[in-house]
Amino acid sequence: MLVLTRKLGESIAIDDHIKIRVVQIKGKQVRLGIEAPKDTKIHREEVYVAIQEQNQQSASVPADKTRSVAKLLKP
Amino acid sequence: MIISTSRFGQVELKQEDVLTFPEGLLGFGDLRKFALLDDPNDEIFAWLQSCEAPQIAFPVLEPELFAPQYKATLTKSDMEALKLSAQEKARYFSIVTIPDDPTQMTANLKAPVVVNVEARTARQCVLQDNNLAIREPIFTKLQQRVVQNPAVAIKNQSSGIDVATKLNIVKEAGL
């Protein structure tokens, strides 16, 4: 992993099109501004972790569970 | 071809029933081949079954069944990975989680499984829209859907279930 030190207001450029700037430092929190092409996906890491967890839990559903939910939903 | 599944036993598939996920799914990066199975004993869900790991299968639903206004915007890289020429050609499925109490069931709207039916390619696309929930409660919404239109099986109200393969069990699980 590349580790860089930046001061408030300084930026990092990734490739030719992505710029990440330190916008604010307050206690333990750092606010980052990200400039990137519209097509670039930018998510907090937690989003990916939450989706992975959701996938894991979904994969453990037994077949009779969906059948019983289907019956439960019938009027 | 015949694949083994822990839920349904041995299931017969045609080669064209197999969907390729070039990057796998989040948390399941090693699994690249899945089939969408339509279980005739269940009027609501389809299953995204791994062809490589018998125990891995996800219940899925089309989001339009519980979120009629659902609109996904794919990025250029999503489109390229899916070999999609137009966004309208994509079919969407939400992965569903059903806890012990089924009224607490949720669907993932933030990261739908997007299928290019023609190319048999699929991808779990993480959408940028921050209003989409990873765990959207859906029980009540599905219930309303059933109440509104009780005569029609919920599967027949969806447009994409034809993407799924009718479950053809060769040998039941546990036999």
PDB file of C-alpha atoms in Angstrom:
ATOM      1  CA  MET A   1       0.000   0.000   0.000  1.00  0.00           C
ATOM      2  CA  LEU A   2       1.234   3.446  -0.890  1.00  0.00           C
ATOM      3  CA  VAL A   3       1.057   5.801   2.091  1.00  0.00           C
ATOM      4  CA  LEU A   4       1.189   9.576   1.531  1.00  0.00           C
ATOM      5  CA  THR A   5       1.130  12.474   3.988  1.00  0.00           C
ATOM      6  CA  ARG A   6      -1.076  15.427   3.051  1.00  0.00           C
ATOM      7  CA  LYS A   7      -1.868  18.729   4.731  1.00  0.00           C
ATOM      8  CA  LEU A   8      -5.252  20.437   4.780  1.00  0.00           C
ATOM      9  CA  GLY A   9      -6.122  21.609   1.280  1.00  0.00           C
ATOM     10  CA  GLU A  10      -3.566  19.366  -0.423  1.00  0.00           C
ATOM     11  CA  SER A  11      -4.568  16.721  -2.942  1.00  0.00           C
ATOM     12  CA  ILE A  12      -3.627  13.414  -4.420  1.00  0.00           C
ATOM     13  CA  ALA A  13      -4.010  12.713  -8.113  1.00  0.00           C
ATOM     14  CA  ILE A  14      -4.824   9.169  -9.249  1.00  0.00           C
ATOM     15  CA  ASP A  15      -4.405   8.482 -12.938  1.00  0.00           C
ATOM     16  CA  ASP A  16      -5.185  11.575 -14.965  1.00  0.00           C
ATOM     17  CA  HIS A  17      -8.772  12.012 -13.919  1.00  0.00           C
ATOM     18  CA  ILE A  18      -9.185  11.436 -10.194  1.00  0.00           C
ATOM     19  CA  LYS A  19      -8.316  13.989  -7.546  1.00  0.00           C
ATOM     20  CA  ILE A  20      -8.759  13.546  -3.817  1.00  0.00           C
ATOM     21  CA  ARG A  21      -8.416  16.630  -1.618  1.00  0.00           C
ATOM     22  CA  VAL A  22      -8.292  16.918   2.176  1.00  0.00           C
ATOM     23  CA  VAL A  23     -11.116  19.404   2.747  1.00  0.00           C
ATOM     24  CA  GLN A  24     -11.332  19.469   6.528  1.00  0.00           C
ATOM     25  CA  ILE A  25      -9.620  17.886   9.526  1.00  0.00           C
ATOM     26  CA  LYS A  26     -11.586  17.894  12.759  1.00  0.00           C
ATOM     27  CA  GLY A  27     -10.386  15.754  15.652  1.00  0.00           C
ATOM     28  CA  LYS A  28     -10.337  12.174  14.390  1.00  0.00           C
ATOM     29  CA  GLN A  29     -12.355  12.976  11.274  1.00  0.00           C
ATOM     30  CA  VAL A  30     -11.032  13.856   7.872  1.00  0.00           C
ATOM     31  CA  ARG A  31     -13.313  15.174   5.137  1.00  0.00           C
ATOM     32  CA  LEU A  32     -12.235  14.286   1.651  1.00  0.00           C
ATOM     33  CA  GLY A  33     -13.373  15.877  -1.575  1.00  0.00           C
ATOM     34  CA  ILE A  34     -13.234  13.606  -4.583  1.00  0.00           C
ATOM     35  CA  GLU A  35     -13.233  14.743  -8.179  1.00  0.00           C
ATOM     36  CA  ALA A  36     -13.670  11.908 -10.612  1.00  0.00           C
ATOM     37  CA  PRO A  37     -15.313  11.173 -13.965  1.00  0.00           C
ATOM     38  CA  LYS A  38     -19.070  10.610 -13.697  1.00  0.00           C
ATOM     39  CA  ASP A  39     -18.603   6.936 -14.398  1.00  0.00           C
ATOM     40  CA  THR A  40     -16.348   6.264 -11.429  1.00  0.00           C
ATOM     41  CA  LYS A  41     -18.035   4.448  -8.566  1.00  0.00           C
ATOM     42  CA  ILE A  42     -17.208   5.985  -5.220  1.00  0.00           C
ATOM     43  CA  HIS A  43     -18.510   4.266  -2.111  1.00  0.00           C
ATOM     44  CA  ARG A  44     -17.609   4.099   1.529  1.00  0.00           C
ATOM     45  CA  GLU A  45     -15.926   0.755   2.191  1.00  0.00           C
ATOM     46  CA  GLU A  46     -18.821  -0.112   4.547  1.00  0.00           C
ATOM     47  CA  VAL A  47     -21.189  -0.298   1.581  1.00  0.00           C
ATOM     48  CA  TYR A  48     -19.230  -3.194   0.101  1.00  0.00           C
ATOM     49  CA  VAL A  49     -18.950  -4.892   3.487  1.00  0.00           C
ATOM     50  CA  ALA A  50     -22.719  -4.559   4.051  1.00  0.00           C
ATOM     51  CA  ILE A  51     -23.464  -6.008   0.602  1.00  0.00           C
ATOM     52  CA  GLN A  52     -21.101  -8.910   1.249  1.00  0.00           C
ATOM     53  CA  GLU A  53     -22.849  -9.612   4.569  1.00  0.00           C
ATOM     54  CA  GLN A  54     -26.238  -9.428   2.886  1.00  0.00           C
ATOM     55  CA  ASN A  55     -25.064 -11.892   0.238  1.00  0.00           C
ATOM     56  CA  GLN A  56     -23.703 -14.270   2.899  1.00  0.00           C
ATOM     57  CA  GLN A  57     -26.978 -14.241   4.835  1.00  0.00           C
ATOM     58  CA  SER A  58     -29.037 -14.673   1.700  1.00  0.00           C
ATOM     59  CA  ALA A  59     -26.989 -17.703   0.624  1.00  0.00           C
ATOM     60  CA  SER A  60     -27.928 -19.553   3.808  1.00  0.00           C
ATOM     61  CA  VAL A  61     -31.700 -19.446   3.181  1.00  0.00           C
ATOM     62  CA  PRO A  62     -33.068 -23.012   2.794  1.00  0.00           C
ATOM     63  CA  ALA A  63     -35.430 -23.857  -0.077  1.00  0.00           C
ATOM     64  CA  ASP A  64     -38.416 -24.615   2.158  1.00  0.00           C
ATOM     65  CA  LYS A  65     -38.142 -21.132   3.649  1.00  0.00           C
ATOM     66  CA  THR A  66     -39.058 -19.396   0.391  1.00  0.00           C
ATOM     67  CA  ARG A  67     -41.842 -21.924  -0.157  1.00  0.00           C
ATOM     68  CA  SER A  68     -43.281 -21.176   3.284  1.00  0.00           C
ATOM     69  CA  VAL A  69     -43.012 -17.409   2.696  1.00  0.00           C
ATOM     70  CA  ALA A  70     -44.797 -17.859  -0.632  1.00  0.00           C
ATOM     71  CA  LYS A  71     -47.628 -19.682   1.179  1.00  0.00           C
ATOM     72  CA  LEU A  72     -47.707 -17.093   3.937  1.00  0.00           C
ATOM     73  CA  LEU A  73     -48.208 -14.335   1.376  1.00  0.00           C
ATOM     74  CA  LYS A  74     -51.154 -16.054  -0.258  1.00  0.00           C
ATOM     75  CA  PRO A  75     -54.423 -14.370   0.661  1.00  0.00           C
TER      76      PRO A  75
ATOM     77  CA  MET B   1     -25.590 -30.936 -18.116  1.00  0.00           C
ATOM     78  CA  ILE B   2     -26.421 -31.877 -14.546  1.00  0.00           C
ATOM     79  CA  ILE B   3     -25.397 -29.788 -11.551  1.00  0.00           C
ATOM     80  CA  SER B   4     -25.558 -30.715  -7.871  1.00  0.00           C
ATOM     81  CA  THR B   5     -27.435 -28.470  -5.474  1.00  0.00           C
ATOM     82  CA  SER B   6     -27.859 -28.890  -1.725  1.00  0.00           C
ATOM     83  CA  ARG B   7     -31.434 -27.567  -1.855  1.00  0.00           C
ATOM     84  CA  PHE B   8     -32.904 -29.313  -4.862  1.00  0.00           C
ATOM     85  CA  GLY B   9     -30.656 -32.313  -5.482  1.00  0.00           C
ATOM     86  CA  GLN B  10     -29.362 -32.877  -8.983  1.00  0.00           C
ATOM     87  CA  VAL B  11     -30.741 -30.421 -11.463  1.00  0.00           C
ATOM     88  CA  GLU B  12     -30.641 -30.691 -15.227  1.00  0.00           C
ATOM     89  CA  LEU B  13     -29.629 -27.588 -17.150  1.00  0.00           C
ATOM     90  CA  LYS B  14     -29.026 -26.704 -20.760  1.00  0.00           C
ATOM     91  CA  GLN B  15     -25.764 -25.006 -21.599  1.00  0.00           C
ATOM     92  CA  GLU B  16     -27.662 -21.818 -22.453  1.00  0.00           C
ATOM     93  CA  ASP B  17     -29.261 -21.746 -18.977  1.00  0.00           C
ATOM     94  CA  VAL B  18     -25.892 -20.916 -17.461  1.00  0.00           C
ATOM     95  CA  LEU B  19     -25.140 -17.283 -16.629  1.00  0.00           C
ATOM     96  CA  THR B  20     -21.526 -16.185 -16.437  1.00  0.00           C
ATOM     97  CA  PHE B  21     -20.491 -13.701 -13.749  1.00  0.00           C
ATOM     98  CA  PRO B  22     -17.024 -12.582 -14.903  1.00  0.00           C
ATOM     99  CA  GLU B  23     -16.287 -11.140 -11.438  1.00  0.00           C
ATOM    100  CA  GLY B  24     -18.406 -13.398  -9.272  1.00  0.00           C
ATOM    101  CA  LEU B  25     -20.638 -11.826  -6.635  1.00  0.00           C
ATOM    102  CA  LEU B  26     -19.467  -9.716  -3.698  1.00  0.00           C
ATOM    103  CA  GLY B  27     -18.097 -12.136  -1.109  1.00  0.00           C
ATOM    104  CA  PHE B  28     -18.284 -14.995  -3.615  1.00  0.00           C
ATOM    105  CA  GLY B  29     -15.604 -13.920  -6.079  1.00  0.00           C
ATOM    106  CA  ASP B  30     -14.555 -17.467  -6.965  1.00  0.00           C
ATOM    107  CA  LEU B  31     -17.955 -18.507  -8.266  1.00  0.00           C
ATOM    108  CA  ARG B  32     -18.494 -17.569 -11.903  1.00  0.00           C
ATOM    109  CA  LYS B  33     -21.293 -19.826 -13.161  1.00  0.00           C
ATOM    110  CA  PHE B  34     -24.861 -19.536 -11.935  1.00  0.00           C
ATOM    111  CA  ALA B  35     -28.303 -20.510 -13.159  1.00  0.00           C
ATOM    112  CA  LEU B  36     -31.586 -18.789 -12.396  1.00  0.00           C
ATOM    113  CA  LEU B  37     -33.977 -21.492 -11.295  1.00  0.00           C
ATOM    114  CA  ASP B  38     -37.739 -21.200 -11.126  1.00  0.00           C
ATOM    115  CA  ASP B  39     -38.999 -23.456  -8.323  1.00  0.00           C
ATOM    116  CA  PRO B  40     -42.534 -24.596  -9.223  1.00  0.00           C
ATOM    117  CA  ASN B  41     -43.318 -25.159  -5.518  1.00  0.00           C
ATOM    118  CA  ASP B  42     -42.939 -21.490  -4.774  1.00  0.00           C
ATOM    119  CA  GLU B  43     -44.996 -18.818  -6.459  1.00  0.00           C
ATOM    120  CA  ILE B  44     -42.777 -15.897  -5.694  1.00  0.00           C
ATOM    121  CA  PHE B  45     -39.041 -16.438  -5.730  1.00  0.00           C
ATOM    122  CA  ALA B  46     -36.476 -17.547  -8.234  1.00  0.00           C
ATOM    123  CA  TRP B  47     -33.112 -18.925  -7.135  1.00  0.00           C
ATOM    124  CA  LEU B  48     -29.724 -17.846  -8.324  1.00  0.00           C
ATOM    125  CA  GLN B  49     -27.962 -21.180  -7.926  1.00  0.00           C
ATOM    126  CA  SER B  50     -24.205 -21.613  -8.198  1.00  0.00           C
ATOM    127  CA  CYS B  51     -23.247 -24.302 -10.713  1.00  0.00           C
ATOM    128  CA  GLU B  52     -19.931 -24.740  -8.911  1.00  0.00           C
ATOM    129  CA  ALA B  53     -20.836 -24.744  -5.195  1.00  0.00           C
ATOM    130  CA  PRO B  54     -23.959 -26.860  -4.480  1.00  0.00           C
ATOM    131  CA  GLN B  55     -24.734 -25.123  -1.173  1.00  0.00           C
ATOM    132  CA  ILE B  56     -24.637 -21.563  -2.570  1.00  0.00           C
ATOM    133  CA  ALA B  57     -27.946 -20.215  -3.853  1.00  0.00           C
ATOM    134  CA  PHE B  58     -29.663 -16.871  -3.400  1.00  0.00           C
ATOM    135  CA  PRO B  59     -33.411 -16.291  -3.444  1.00  0.00           C
ATOM    136  CA  VAL B  60     -34.059 -13.426  -5.849  1.00  0.00           C
ATOM    137  CA  LEU B  61     -37.019 -11.256  -6.817  1.00  0.00           C
ATOM    138  CA  GLU B  62     -37.562  -8.711  -9.500  1.00  0.00           C
ATOM    139  CA  PRO B  63     -37.514  -5.309  -7.815  1.00  0.00           C
ATOM    140  CA  GLU B  64     -40.539  -4.114  -9.798  1.00  0.00           C
ATOM    141  CA  LEU B  65     -42.681  -6.488  -7.714  1.00  0.00           C
ATOM    142  CA  PHE B  66     -42.164  -4.431  -4.569  1.00  0.00           C
ATOM    143  CA  ALA B  67     -40.594  -1.209  -5.923  1.00  0.00           C
ATOM    144  CA  PRO B  68     -42.515  -0.261  -9.082  1.00  0.00           C
ATOM    145  CA  GLN B  69     -40.553   2.972  -9.471  1.00  0.00           C
ATOM    146  CA  TYR B  70     -37.206   1.215  -9.295  1.00  0.00           C
ATOM    147  CA  LYS B  71     -34.716   2.663 -11.684  1.00  0.00           C
ATOM    148  CA  ALA B  72     -31.106   1.641 -11.913  1.00  0.00           C
ATOM    149  CA  THR B  73     -28.458   3.664 -13.675  1.00  0.00           C
ATOM    150  CA  LEU B  74     -25.562   1.601 -14.897  1.00  0.00           C
ATOM    151  CA  THR B  75     -22.108   3.010 -15.496  1.00  0.00           C
ATOM    152  CA  LYS B  76     -20.153   2.585 -18.695  1.00  0.00           C
ATOM    153  CA  SER B  77     -17.962  -0.019 -17.012  1.00  0.00           C
ATOM    154  CA  ASP B  78     -21.056  -1.972 -15.850  1.00  0.00           C
ATOM    155  CA  MET B  79     -22.337  -1.924 -19.416  1.00  0.00           C
ATOM    156  CA  GLU B  80     -19.006  -3.054 -20.806  1.00  0.00           C
ATOM    157  CA  ALA B  81     -18.643  -5.862 -18.273  1.00  0.00           C
ATOM    158  CA  LEU B  82     -22.158  -7.027 -19.160  1.00  0.00           C
ATOM    159  CA  LYS B  83     -21.565  -6.604 -22.913  1.00  0.00           C
ATOM    160  CA  LEU B  84     -24.741  -4.539 -22.968  1.00  0.00           C
ATOM    161  CA  SER B  85     -25.423  -2.235 -25.888  1.00  0.00           C
ATOM    162  CA  ALA B  86     -28.435  -0.515 -24.299  1.00  0.00           C
ATOM    163  CA  GLN B  87     -29.415  -0.211 -20.663  1.00  0.00           C
ATOM    164  CA  GLU B  88     -33.026  -1.142 -21.469  1.00  0.00           C
ATOM    165  CA  LYS B  89     -31.915  -4.623 -22.463  1.00  0.00           C
ATOM    166  CA  ALA B  90     -30.862  -5.445 -18.900  1.00  0.00           C
ATOM    167  CA  ARG B  91     -32.976  -7.487 -16.496  1.00  0.00           C
ATOM    168  CA  TYR B  92     -32.697  -6.847 -12.774  1.00  0.00           C
ATOM    169  CA  PHE B  93     -32.964  -9.146  -9.794  1.00  0.00           C
ATOM    170  CA  SER B  94     -32.690  -8.250  -6.112  1.00  0.00           C
ATOM    171  CA  ILE B  95     -31.034 -10.672  -3.724  1.00  0.00           C
ATOM    172  CA  VAL B  96     -33.392 -11.376  -0.819  1.00  0.00           C
ATOM    173  CA  THR B  97     -32.538 -12.209   2.787  1.00  0.00           C
ATOM    174  CA  ILE B  98     -35.139 -14.097   4.818  1.00  0.00           C
ATOM    175  CA  PRO B  99     -34.474 -14.214   8.563  1.00  0.00           C
ATOM    176  CA  ASP B 100     -36.266 -16.544  11.001  1.00  0.00           C
ATOM    177  CA  ASP B 101     -39.138 -14.103  11.121  1.00  0.00           C
ATOM    178  CA  PRO B 102     -40.083 -13.801   7.440  1.00  0.00           C
ATOM    179  CA  THR B 103     -41.961 -10.540   7.994  1.00  0.00           C
ATOM    180  CA  GLN B 104     -38.495  -9.017   8.482  1.00  0.00           C
ATOM    181  CA  MET B 105     -37.312 -10.097   5.048  1.00  0.00           C
ATOM    182  CA  THR B 106     -35.333  -7.600   3.001  1.00  0.00           C
ATOM    183  CA  ALA B 107     -34.126  -7.127  -0.538  1.00  0.00           C
ATOM    184  CA  ASN B 108     -30.968  -5.513  -1.796  1.00  0.00           C
ATOM    185  CA  LEU B 109     -31.873  -2.601  -4.073  1.00  0.00           C
ATOM    186  CA  LYS B 110     -28.445  -1.001  -3.914  1.00  0.00           C
ATOM    187  CA  ALA B 111     -26.625  -3.876  -5.605  1.00  0.00           C
ATOM    188  CA  PRO B 112     -28.958  -5.722  -7.987  1.00  0.00           C
ATOM    189  CA  VAL B 113     -27.890  -8.665 -10.090  1.00  0.00           C
ATOM    190  CA  VAL B 114     -28.059  -7.327 -13.632  1.00  0.00           C
ATOM    191  CA  VAL B 115     -28.451  -9.870 -16.430  1.00  0.00           C
ATOM    192  CA  ASN B 116     -27.735  -9.478 -20.111  1.00  0.00           C
ATOM    193  CA  VAL B 117     -30.094 -12.192 -21.307  1.00  0.00           C
ATOM    194  CA  GLU B 118     -28.712 -12.352 -24.847  1.00  0.00           C
ATOM    195  CA  ALA B 119     -25.072 -12.684 -23.843  1.00  0.00           C
ATOM    196  CA  ARG B 120     -25.873 -14.810 -20.745  1.00  0.00           C
ATOM    197  CA  THR B 121     -23.630 -12.506 -18.740  1.00  0.00           C
ATOM    198  CA  ALA B 122     -24.447 -11.088 -15.328  1.00  0.00           C
ATOM    199  CA  ARG B 123     -22.951  -8.835 -12.706  1.00  0.00           C
ATOM    200  CA  GLN B 124     -23.835  -7.588  -9.259  1.00  0.00           C
ATOM    201  CA  CYS B 125     -23.742  -3.845  -9.912  1.00  0.00           C
ATOM    202  CA  VAL B 126     -23.268  -1.548  -6.917  1.00  0.00           C
ATOM    203  CA  LEU B 127     -25.326   1.509  -7.849  1.00  0.00           C
ATOM    204  CA  GLN B 128     -24.209   5.007  -6.956  1.00  0.00           C
ATOM    205  CA  ASP B 129     -27.712   6.174  -5.892  1.00  0.00           C
ATOM    206  CA  ASN B 130     -27.525   6.697  -2.127  1.00  0.00           C
ATOM    207  CA  ASN B 131     -31.297   6.448  -1.657  1.00  0.00           C
ATOM    208  CA  LEU B 132     -31.308   2.750  -2.487  1.00  0.00           C
ATOM    209  CA  ALA B 133     -31.246   0.453   0.531  1.00  0.00           C
ATOM    210  CA  ILE B 134     -29.094  -2.645   0.911  1.00  0.00           C
ATOM    211  CA  ARG B 135     -31.806  -4.004   3.210  1.00  0.00           C
ATOM    212  CA  GLU B 136     -35.167  -2.767   1.999  1.00  0.00           C
ATOM    213  CA  PRO B 137     -38.048  -4.303   4.009  1.00  0.00           C
ATOM    214  CA  ILE B 138     -40.362  -5.964   1.471  1.00  0.00           C
ATOM    215  CA  PHE B 139     -42.812  -8.279   3.258  1.00  0.00           C
ATOM    216  CA  THR B 140     -45.650  -5.750   3.536  1.00  0.00           C
ATOM    217  CA  LYS B 141     -45.095  -4.534  -0.012  1.00  0.00           C
ATOM    218  CA  LEU B 142     -45.269  -8.057  -1.401  1.00  0.00           C
ATOM    219  CA  GLN B 143     -48.361  -8.702   0.674  1.00  0.00           C
ATOM    220  CA  GLN B 144     -50.035  -5.614  -0.786  1.00  0.00           C
ATOM    221  CA  ARG B 145     -49.145  -6.799  -4.251  1.00  0.00           C
ATOM    222  CA  VAL B 146     -50.813 -10.144  -3.588  1.00  0.00           C
ATOM    223  CA  VAL B 147     -53.911  -8.496  -2.105  1.00  0.00           C
ATOM    224  CA  GLN B 148     -54.261  -6.154  -5.072  1.00  0.00           C
ATOM    225  CA  ASN B 149     -54.205  -8.957  -7.562  1.00  0.00           C
ATOM    226  CA  PRO B 150     -54.994 -12.211  -5.750  1.00  0.00           C
ATOM    227  CA  ALA B 151     -55.974 -14.199  -8.836  1.00  0.00           C
ATOM    228  CA  VAL B 152     -52.626 -13.848 -10.546  1.00  0.00           C
ATOM    229  CA  ALA B 153     -49.571 -15.615  -9.183  1.00  0.00           C
ATOM    230  CA  ILE B 154     -46.966 -13.029  -8.301  1.00  0.00           C
ATOM    231  CA  LYS B 155     -44.453 -14.649 -10.620  1.00  0.00           C
ATOM    232  CA  ASN B 156     -46.726 -14.045 -13.582  1.00  0.00           C
ATOM    233  CA  GLN B 157     -46.863 -10.353 -12.748  1.00  0.00           C
ATOM    234  CA  SER B 158     -43.172 -10.012 -13.390  1.00  0.00           C
ATOM    235  CA  SER B 159     -41.603  -9.667 -16.774  1.00  0.00           C
ATOM    236  CA  GLY B 160     -38.242 -11.260 -16.197  1.00  0.00           C
ATOM    237  CA  ILE B 161     -39.090 -14.658 -14.812  1.00  0.00           C
ATOM    238  CA  ASP B 162     -38.782 -16.069 -18.330  1.00  0.00           C
ATOM    239  CA  VAL B 163     -35.059 -15.560 -17.836  1.00  0.00           C
ATOM    240  CA  ALA B 164     -35.228 -18.292 -15.217  1.00  0.00           C
ATOM    241  CA  THR B 165     -35.108 -21.998 -16.004  1.00  0.00           C
ATOM    242  CA  LYS B 166     -37.927 -24.219 -14.777  1.00  0.00           C
ATOM    243  CA  LEU B 167     -36.448 -26.375 -12.059  1.00  0.00           C
ATOM    244  CA  ASN B 168     -35.851 -29.818 -13.513  1.00  0.00           C
ATOM    245  CA  ILE B 169     -34.857 -32.119 -10.666  1.00  0.00           C
ATOM    246  CA  VAL B 170     -33.089 -35.311 -11.720  1.00  0.00           C
ATOM    247  CA  LYS B 171     -32.553 -36.592  -8.196  1.00  0.00           C
ATOM    248  CA  GLU B 172     -34.037 -35.039  -5.058  1.00  0.00           C
ATOM    249  CA  ALA B 173     -31.726 -33.724  -2.352  1.00  0.00           C
ATOM    250  CA  GLY B 174     -31.294 -36.129   0.532  1.00  0.00           C
ATOM    251  CA  LEU B 175     -32.253 -39.259  -1.406  1.00  0.00           C
TER     252      LEU B 175
END
